[in-house]
């Protein structure tokens, strides 16, 4: 009996030892990444597939740096990232990855589309992207995917931050607060729908008798067509419905599918278990994060065969679930 008990304890200890420690790098408070990541951590902990913890970061680029530089010693840094940031980092085209591209990044699944928001208020004199010239504008937090997208869109519009009266580099909540207080005229944000910080901003402006305005990027516009020509495959057309934030009209923009990535060194069994736990608990994820309605088996594998490989453990789950042949 004693030998059986010792054997069981040994197996239990092995199982505990094999449970990976996973740090989920997310984004700023007020953005969808943060709430998505914290909910994933709760799901994984409850399912017993990882010792998971979510942390606040500047988002995509910082998350990829953490994945590359901090993974080790039994701790794996995973994260939420934008496809354009992931592509530029993986191929070494981003400044912070020129010396060492993010070649260890592996996709677990595609999450939901981010919509590029260019947020201002009615009466600010900003109706199209080119009107940002001479204005006070936040282009997103340093190291964020929002900043990457903002600079790419500005480039397509023939602008740069040097054309602003003042450039700020703030996250979602800080940008929304600065606009509400009149310290900036507009800000870029890439996020799911709705983004809480912008919902709160719309309500704050309404209390002052003002109204939110989202700058459109029409698919037929020079900005959109130049963007698609220079950066093919990174984004598609999207629409932010007027009811999302109380705008007067629907706003055409660019949609970028977010990715959840982990390091290649994450054991295949762990990657399989994390992916399985996620898709078996979608109801919990969607209850906490509205944007997760687009986290589906079909959408999860939309980048299979692309530049950045999927983790073998995730692919195994998707084959079993029928999402891949």
Short mmCIF file of C-alpha atoms in Angstrom, two decimals:
data_model
loop_
_atom_site.label_atom_id
_atom_site.label_comp_id
_atom_site.label_asym_id
_atom_site.label_seq_id
_atom_site.Cartn_x
_atom_site.Cartn_y
_atom_site.Cartn_z
CA UNK A 1 0.00 0.00 0.00
CA UNK A 2 2.85 2.31 0.88
CA UNK A 3 4.51 1.67 -2.50
CA UNK A 4 1.26 2.43 -4.31
CA UNK A 5 0.85 5.67 -2.37
CA UNK A 6 4.43 6.71 -3.12
CA UNK A 7 3.93 5.93 -6.79
CA UNK A 8 0.76 8.04 -6.89
CA UNK A 9 2.52 10.91 -5.14
CA UNK A 10 5.37 10.67 -7.64
CA UNK A 11 2.95 10.82 -10.57
CA UNK A 12 1.15 13.76 -8.99
CA UNK A 13 4.46 15.54 -8.49
CA UNK A 14 5.41 14.89 -12.11
CA UNK A 15 2.08 16.29 -13.30
CA UNK A 16 2.55 19.42 -11.21
CA UNK A 17 6.11 19.82 -12.45
CA UNK A 18 4.93 19.52 -16.05
CA UNK A 19 2.25 22.20 -15.66
CA UNK A 20 3.84 25.19 -17.42
CA UNK A 21 4.19 28.61 -15.88
CA UNK A 22 2.73 30.96 -18.47
CA UNK A 23 2.87 34.76 -18.36
CA UNK A 24 0.33 36.32 -20.72
CA UNK A 25 1.54 39.71 -21.96
CA UNK A 26 -1.53 41.78 -22.88
CA UNK A 27 -1.86 45.56 -23.30
CA UNK A 28 -2.96 48.64 -21.42
CA UNK A 29 -5.91 48.75 -19.03
CA UNK A 30 -8.93 49.95 -21.01
CA UNK A 31 -8.03 47.93 -24.10
CA UNK A 32 -9.48 44.57 -25.12
CA UNK A 33 -6.09 42.79 -24.95
CA UNK A 34 -5.93 43.29 -21.20
CA UNK A 35 -9.36 41.80 -20.52
CA UNK A 36 -8.90 39.00 -23.05
CA UNK A 37 -5.57 38.00 -21.50
CA UNK A 38 -6.75 38.14 -17.90
CA UNK A 39 -9.78 35.99 -18.78
CA UNK A 40 -7.55 33.46 -20.56
CA UNK A 41 -5.38 33.23 -17.45
CA UNK A 42 -8.46 32.52 -15.33
CA UNK A 43 -9.68 29.86 -17.76
CA UNK A 44 -6.31 28.10 -17.90
CA UNK A 45 -5.83 28.19 -14.14
CA UNK A 46 -9.32 26.81 -13.53
CA UNK A 47 -8.80 24.10 -16.16
CA UNK A 48 -5.51 23.16 -14.50
CA UNK A 49 -3.49 23.35 -17.73
CA UNK A 50 -1.09 26.08 -16.58
CA UNK A 51 -0.03 28.33 -13.77
CA UNK A 52 -1.05 31.43 -15.68
CA UNK A 53 -0.69 35.12 -14.92
CA UNK A 54 -1.65 38.08 -17.13
CA UNK A 55 0.39 41.29 -17.06
CA UNK A 56 -0.20 44.78 -18.40
CA UNK A 57 2.20 45.90 -21.17
CA UNK A 58 2.48 48.38 -24.04
CA UNK A 59 1.09 45.54 -26.23
CA UNK A 60 2.30 43.92 -29.46
CA UNK A 61 5.96 44.84 -29.86
CA UNK A 62 6.68 44.70 -26.14
CA UNK A 63 4.88 41.34 -25.96
CA UNK A 64 7.08 39.89 -28.69
CA UNK A 65 10.21 41.20 -26.96
CA UNK A 66 9.11 39.53 -23.72
CA UNK A 67 8.44 36.27 -25.58
CA UNK A 68 11.90 36.34 -27.13
CA UNK A 69 13.92 37.62 -24.17
CA UNK A 70 12.17 36.49 -20.99
CA UNK A 71 11.09 32.95 -21.78
CA UNK A 72 13.24 30.46 -19.88
CA UNK A 73 13.65 28.56 -16.62
CA UNK A 74 10.28 26.86 -17.01
CA UNK A 75 8.41 30.13 -17.59
CA UNK A 76 6.92 30.86 -21.00
CA UNK A 77 5.90 34.33 -22.13
CA UNK A 78 2.92 34.29 -24.48
CA UNK A 79 1.03 37.32 -25.72
CA UNK A 80 -1.61 39.08 -27.75
CA UNK A 81 -0.20 40.72 -30.88
CA UNK A 82 -1.30 42.48 -34.04
CA UNK A 83 -0.48 40.73 -37.32
CA UNK A 84 1.47 43.66 -38.73
CA UNK A 85 3.67 43.86 -35.62
CA UNK A 86 4.18 40.09 -35.64
CA UNK A 87 5.09 40.10 -39.33
CA UNK A 88 7.58 42.97 -39.02
CA UNK A 89 9.18 41.42 -35.91
CA UNK A 90 9.35 37.89 -37.33
CA UNK A 91 10.94 39.08 -40.59
CA UNK A 92 13.31 41.51 -38.84
CA UNK A 93 11.83 44.58 -40.51
CA UNK A 94 10.94 46.32 -37.24
CA UNK A 95 13.71 48.48 -35.72
CA UNK A 96 13.74 46.53 -32.45
CA UNK A 97 14.11 43.18 -34.21
CA UNK A 98 16.64 44.00 -36.93
CA UNK A 99 19.51 42.38 -35.04
CA UNK A 100 17.46 39.46 -33.77
CA UNK A 101 14.16 38.68 -35.54
CA UNK A 102 11.40 37.08 -33.47
CA UNK A 103 11.88 33.67 -35.07
CA UNK A 104 10.74 31.70 -32.00
CA UNK A 105 7.19 33.12 -32.14
CA UNK A 106 4.49 30.57 -32.92
CA UNK A 107 0.78 31.22 -33.38
CA UNK A 108 -1.63 29.37 -31.09
CA UNK A 109 -4.73 30.89 -32.69
CA UNK A 110 -6.15 34.00 -34.36
CA UNK A 111 -8.41 35.83 -31.90
CA UNK A 112 -10.61 38.60 -33.32
CA UNK A 113 -10.23 41.59 -35.64
CA UNK A 114 -8.85 44.84 -34.34
CA UNK A 115 -10.26 47.97 -35.89
CA UNK A 116 -8.09 51.00 -36.39
CA UNK A 117 -9.71 53.90 -34.55
CA UNK A 118 -8.72 57.50 -35.25
CA UNK A 119 -10.65 59.23 -32.51
CA UNK A 120 -11.47 62.92 -32.24
CA UNK A 121 -14.54 65.03 -31.46
CA UNK A 122 -16.91 66.87 -33.70
CA UNK A 123 -15.79 70.44 -34.23
CA UNK A 124 -12.06 69.66 -33.97
CA UNK A 125 -11.56 70.32 -37.67
CA UNK A 126 -10.52 66.73 -38.40
CA UNK A 127 -12.64 64.95 -41.02
CA UNK A 128 -10.03 62.92 -42.93
CA UNK A 129 -6.58 61.54 -42.09
CA UNK A 130 -4.78 64.43 -43.81
CA UNK A 131 -6.49 66.87 -41.40
CA UNK A 132 -4.23 65.58 -38.61
CA UNK A 133 -1.53 67.87 -39.94
CA UNK A 134 -0.93 70.69 -37.46
CA UNK A 135 -2.91 68.94 -34.70
CA UNK A 136 -1.97 67.46 -31.32
CA UNK A 137 -2.10 63.70 -31.83
CA UNK A 138 -1.32 60.56 -29.81
CA UNK A 139 0.01 57.72 -31.95
CA UNK A 140 -0.22 55.02 -29.25
CA UNK A 141 2.05 53.78 -26.50
CA UNK A 142 5.72 53.21 -27.36
CA UNK A 143 6.23 49.60 -28.39
CA UNK A 144 2.56 49.03 -29.16
CA UNK A 145 0.92 47.62 -32.26
CA UNK A 146 -1.20 50.76 -32.37
CA UNK A 147 1.93 52.83 -32.87
CA UNK A 148 3.07 50.54 -35.70
CA UNK A 149 -0.30 50.86 -37.45
CA UNK A 150 -0.50 54.60 -36.89
CA UNK A 151 2.88 55.17 -38.52
CA UNK A 152 2.02 52.92 -41.47
CA UNK A 153 -1.29 54.74 -42.06
CA UNK A 154 0.35 58.14 -41.74
CA UNK A 155 2.97 57.03 -44.26
CA UNK A 156 0.20 56.00 -46.66
CA UNK A 157 -1.37 59.44 -46.18
CA UNK A 158 1.91 61.22 -46.91
CA UNK A 159 2.30 62.36 -43.30
CA UNK A 160 4.58 61.71 -40.34
CA UNK A 161 4.50 62.76 -36.66
CA UNK A 162 6.74 65.69 -37.65
CA UNK A 163 3.66 67.19 -39.30
CA UNK A 164 1.80 67.37 -35.98
CA UNK A 165 1.73 70.43 -33.76
CA UNK A 166 2.54 67.95 -30.98
CA UNK A 167 2.97 64.18 -30.82
CA UNK A 168 1.99 62.19 -27.75
CA UNK A 169 2.61 58.45 -27.29
CA UNK A 170 -0.16 57.33 -24.96
CA UNK A 171 -2.15 54.14 -24.40
CA UNK A 172 -5.91 53.85 -24.83
CA UNK A 173 -7.03 55.13 -21.44
CA UNK A 174 -4.44 57.91 -21.27
CA UNK A 175 -5.30 59.05 -24.81
CA UNK A 176 -9.02 59.08 -24.06
CA UNK A 177 -8.43 61.09 -20.88
CA UNK A 178 -6.21 63.58 -22.73
CA UNK A 179 -8.84 64.10 -25.43
CA UNK A 180 -11.62 64.52 -22.88
CA UNK A 181 -9.54 67.12 -21.05
CA UNK A 182 -8.69 69.00 -24.26
CA UNK A 183 -4.97 68.23 -24.12
CA UNK A 184 -4.90 66.50 -27.51
CA UNK A 185 -7.06 66.78 -30.64
CA UNK A 186 -7.04 63.16 -31.78
CA UNK A 187 -5.55 59.75 -31.11
CA UNK A 188 -4.93 56.43 -32.80
CA UNK A 189 -6.06 53.18 -31.24
CA UNK A 190 -6.18 49.66 -32.60
CA UNK A 191 -8.63 47.52 -30.66
CA UNK A 192 -11.66 45.30 -30.64
CA UNK A 193 -15.23 46.52 -30.53
CA UNK A 194 -16.12 48.04 -28.23
CA UNK A 195 -12.99 49.39 -26.54
CA UNK A 196 -13.99 50.42 -23.02
CA UNK A 197 -11.83 53.54 -22.85
CA UNK A 198 -13.50 54.94 -25.99
CA UNK A 199 -16.97 54.07 -24.75
CA UNK A 200 -16.21 56.04 -21.59
CA UNK A 201 -14.80 58.93 -23.65
CA UNK A 202 -17.98 59.13 -25.72
CA UNK A 203 -20.04 59.38 -22.53
CA UNK A 204 -17.69 62.02 -21.07
CA UNK A 205 -17.95 64.14 -24.24
CA UNK A 206 -21.74 63.78 -24.24
CA UNK A 207 -21.88 65.17 -20.71
CA UNK A 208 -20.12 68.27 -22.05
CA UNK A 209 -22.54 68.59 -24.95
CA UNK A 210 -19.95 67.28 -27.41
CA UNK A 211 -19.89 64.24 -29.65
CA UNK A 212 -17.26 61.70 -30.61
CA UNK A 213 -16.07 61.53 -34.22
CA UNK A 214 -14.15 58.65 -35.78
CA UNK A 215 -12.05 59.56 -38.80
CA UNK A 216 -12.97 57.28 -41.72
CA UNK A 217 -10.59 55.31 -43.93
CA UNK A 218 -12.79 54.47 -46.89
CA UNK A 219 -11.67 51.40 -48.91
CA UNK A 220 -11.74 53.54 -52.06
CA UNK A 221 -9.68 56.36 -50.53
CA UNK A 222 -6.11 57.09 -51.55
CA UNK A 223 -4.96 56.27 -48.00
CA UNK A 224 -6.57 52.80 -48.00
CA UNK A 225 -5.42 51.91 -51.49
CA UNK A 226 -1.88 53.14 -50.87
CA UNK A 227 -1.78 51.15 -47.62
CA UNK A 228 -2.95 47.95 -49.33
CA UNK A 229 -0.42 48.40 -52.13
CA UNK A 230 2.53 48.99 -49.79
CA UNK A 231 1.54 46.49 -47.09
CA UNK A 232 -0.43 43.72 -48.84
CA UNK A 233 -2.21 41.17 -46.67
CA UNK A 234 -1.82 43.01 -43.36
CA UNK A 235 -5.35 44.43 -43.16
CA UNK A 236 -8.72 44.33 -44.84
CA UNK A 237 -11.70 46.67 -44.92
CA UNK A 238 -13.77 46.93 -41.75
CA UNK A 239 -16.63 49.02 -40.40
CA UNK A 240 -17.13 50.43 -36.90
CA UNK A 241 -20.94 50.57 -36.48
CA UNK A 242 -22.26 53.94 -35.33
CA UNK A 243 -23.97 52.38 -32.31
CA UNK A 244 -20.63 51.15 -30.94
CA UNK A 245 -19.66 54.56 -29.56
CA UNK A 246 -22.63 56.78 -30.39
CA UNK A 247 -21.20 58.29 -33.57
CA UNK A 248 -23.53 59.78 -36.17
CA UNK A 249 -22.61 57.33 -38.91
CA UNK A 250 -20.90 54.00 -39.47
CA UNK A 251 -17.14 54.47 -39.93
CA UNK A 252 -15.16 52.56 -42.57
CA UNK A 253 -11.67 51.65 -41.38
CA UNK A 254 -9.00 48.96 -41.51
CA UNK A 255 -9.38 45.60 -39.73
CA UNK A 256 -6.36 43.64 -38.45
CA UNK A 257 -6.77 40.09 -37.08
CA UNK A 258 -5.11 39.72 -33.69
CA UNK A 259 -2.93 36.71 -32.96
CA UNK A 260 -2.19 34.84 -29.74
CA UNK A 261 1.43 33.72 -29.83
CA UNK A 262 3.68 31.57 -27.66
CA UNK A 263 7.34 30.57 -27.97
CA UNK A 264 8.32 27.53 -30.01
CA UNK A 265 9.96 26.14 -26.83
CA UNK A 266 6.55 25.71 -25.15
CA UNK A 267 6.11 21.90 -25.05
CA UNK A 268 3.69 20.58 -27.66
CA UNK A 269 1.52 18.91 -24.99
CA UNK A 270 1.21 22.23 -23.16
CA UNK A 271 0.34 24.14 -26.33
CA UNK A 272 -2.29 21.51 -27.13
CA UNK A 273 -3.78 21.74 -23.61
CA UNK A 274 -3.87 25.56 -23.61
CA UNK A 275 -5.55 25.68 -27.01
CA UNK A 276 -8.05 22.96 -26.07
CA UNK A 277 -8.95 24.70 -22.79
CA UNK A 278 -9.50 27.98 -24.64
CA UNK A 279 -11.91 26.57 -27.22
CA UNK A 280 -13.77 24.41 -24.71
CA UNK A 281 -14.47 27.52 -22.63
CA UNK A 282 -15.46 30.04 -25.31
CA UNK A 283 -18.71 30.85 -23.49
CA UNK A 284 -16.73 32.10 -20.49
CA UNK A 285 -14.36 34.09 -22.70
CA UNK A 286 -17.20 35.69 -24.67
CA UNK A 287 -19.13 36.58 -21.53
CA UNK A 288 -16.11 38.57 -20.31
CA UNK A 289 -14.92 39.99 -23.66
CA UNK A 290 -17.43 40.99 -26.34
CA UNK A 291 -14.79 40.90 -29.09
CA UNK A 292 -14.26 37.17 -28.41
CA UNK A 293 -17.47 36.46 -30.35
CA UNK A 294 -15.09 36.25 -33.33
CA UNK A 295 -12.82 33.72 -31.60
CA UNK A 296 -14.02 30.60 -33.42
CA UNK A 297 -12.41 27.43 -34.71
CA UNK A 298 -12.84 28.66 -38.28
CA UNK A 299 -11.21 32.04 -37.58
CA UNK A 300 -8.50 30.56 -35.36
CA UNK A 301 -6.72 28.89 -38.28
CA UNK A 302 -7.01 31.68 -40.85
CA UNK A 303 -3.21 32.25 -40.89
CA UNK A 304 -2.19 28.59 -41.30
CA UNK A 305 0.32 28.45 -44.15
CA UNK A 306 1.32 32.07 -43.69
CA UNK A 307 4.69 33.60 -42.85
CA UNK A 308 4.55 32.89 -39.11
CA UNK A 309 4.14 29.17 -38.28
CA UNK A 310 1.55 27.79 -35.90
CA UNK A 311 2.67 25.83 -32.85
CA UNK A 312 2.55 22.10 -33.50
CA UNK A 313 0.58 21.52 -30.31
CA UNK A 314 -2.12 23.96 -31.45
CA UNK A 315 -2.27 22.38 -34.91
CA UNK A 316 -2.81 18.99 -33.32
CA UNK A 317 -5.87 20.31 -31.46
CA UNK A 318 -7.31 22.01 -34.55
CA UNK A 319 -6.96 18.78 -36.54
CA UNK A 320 -8.76 16.84 -33.81
CA UNK A 321 -11.49 19.49 -33.62
CA UNK A 322 -12.04 19.36 -37.39
CA UNK A 323 -10.84 22.89 -38.11
CA UNK A 324 -8.01 21.49 -40.25
CA UNK A 325 -7.73 18.40 -42.39
#
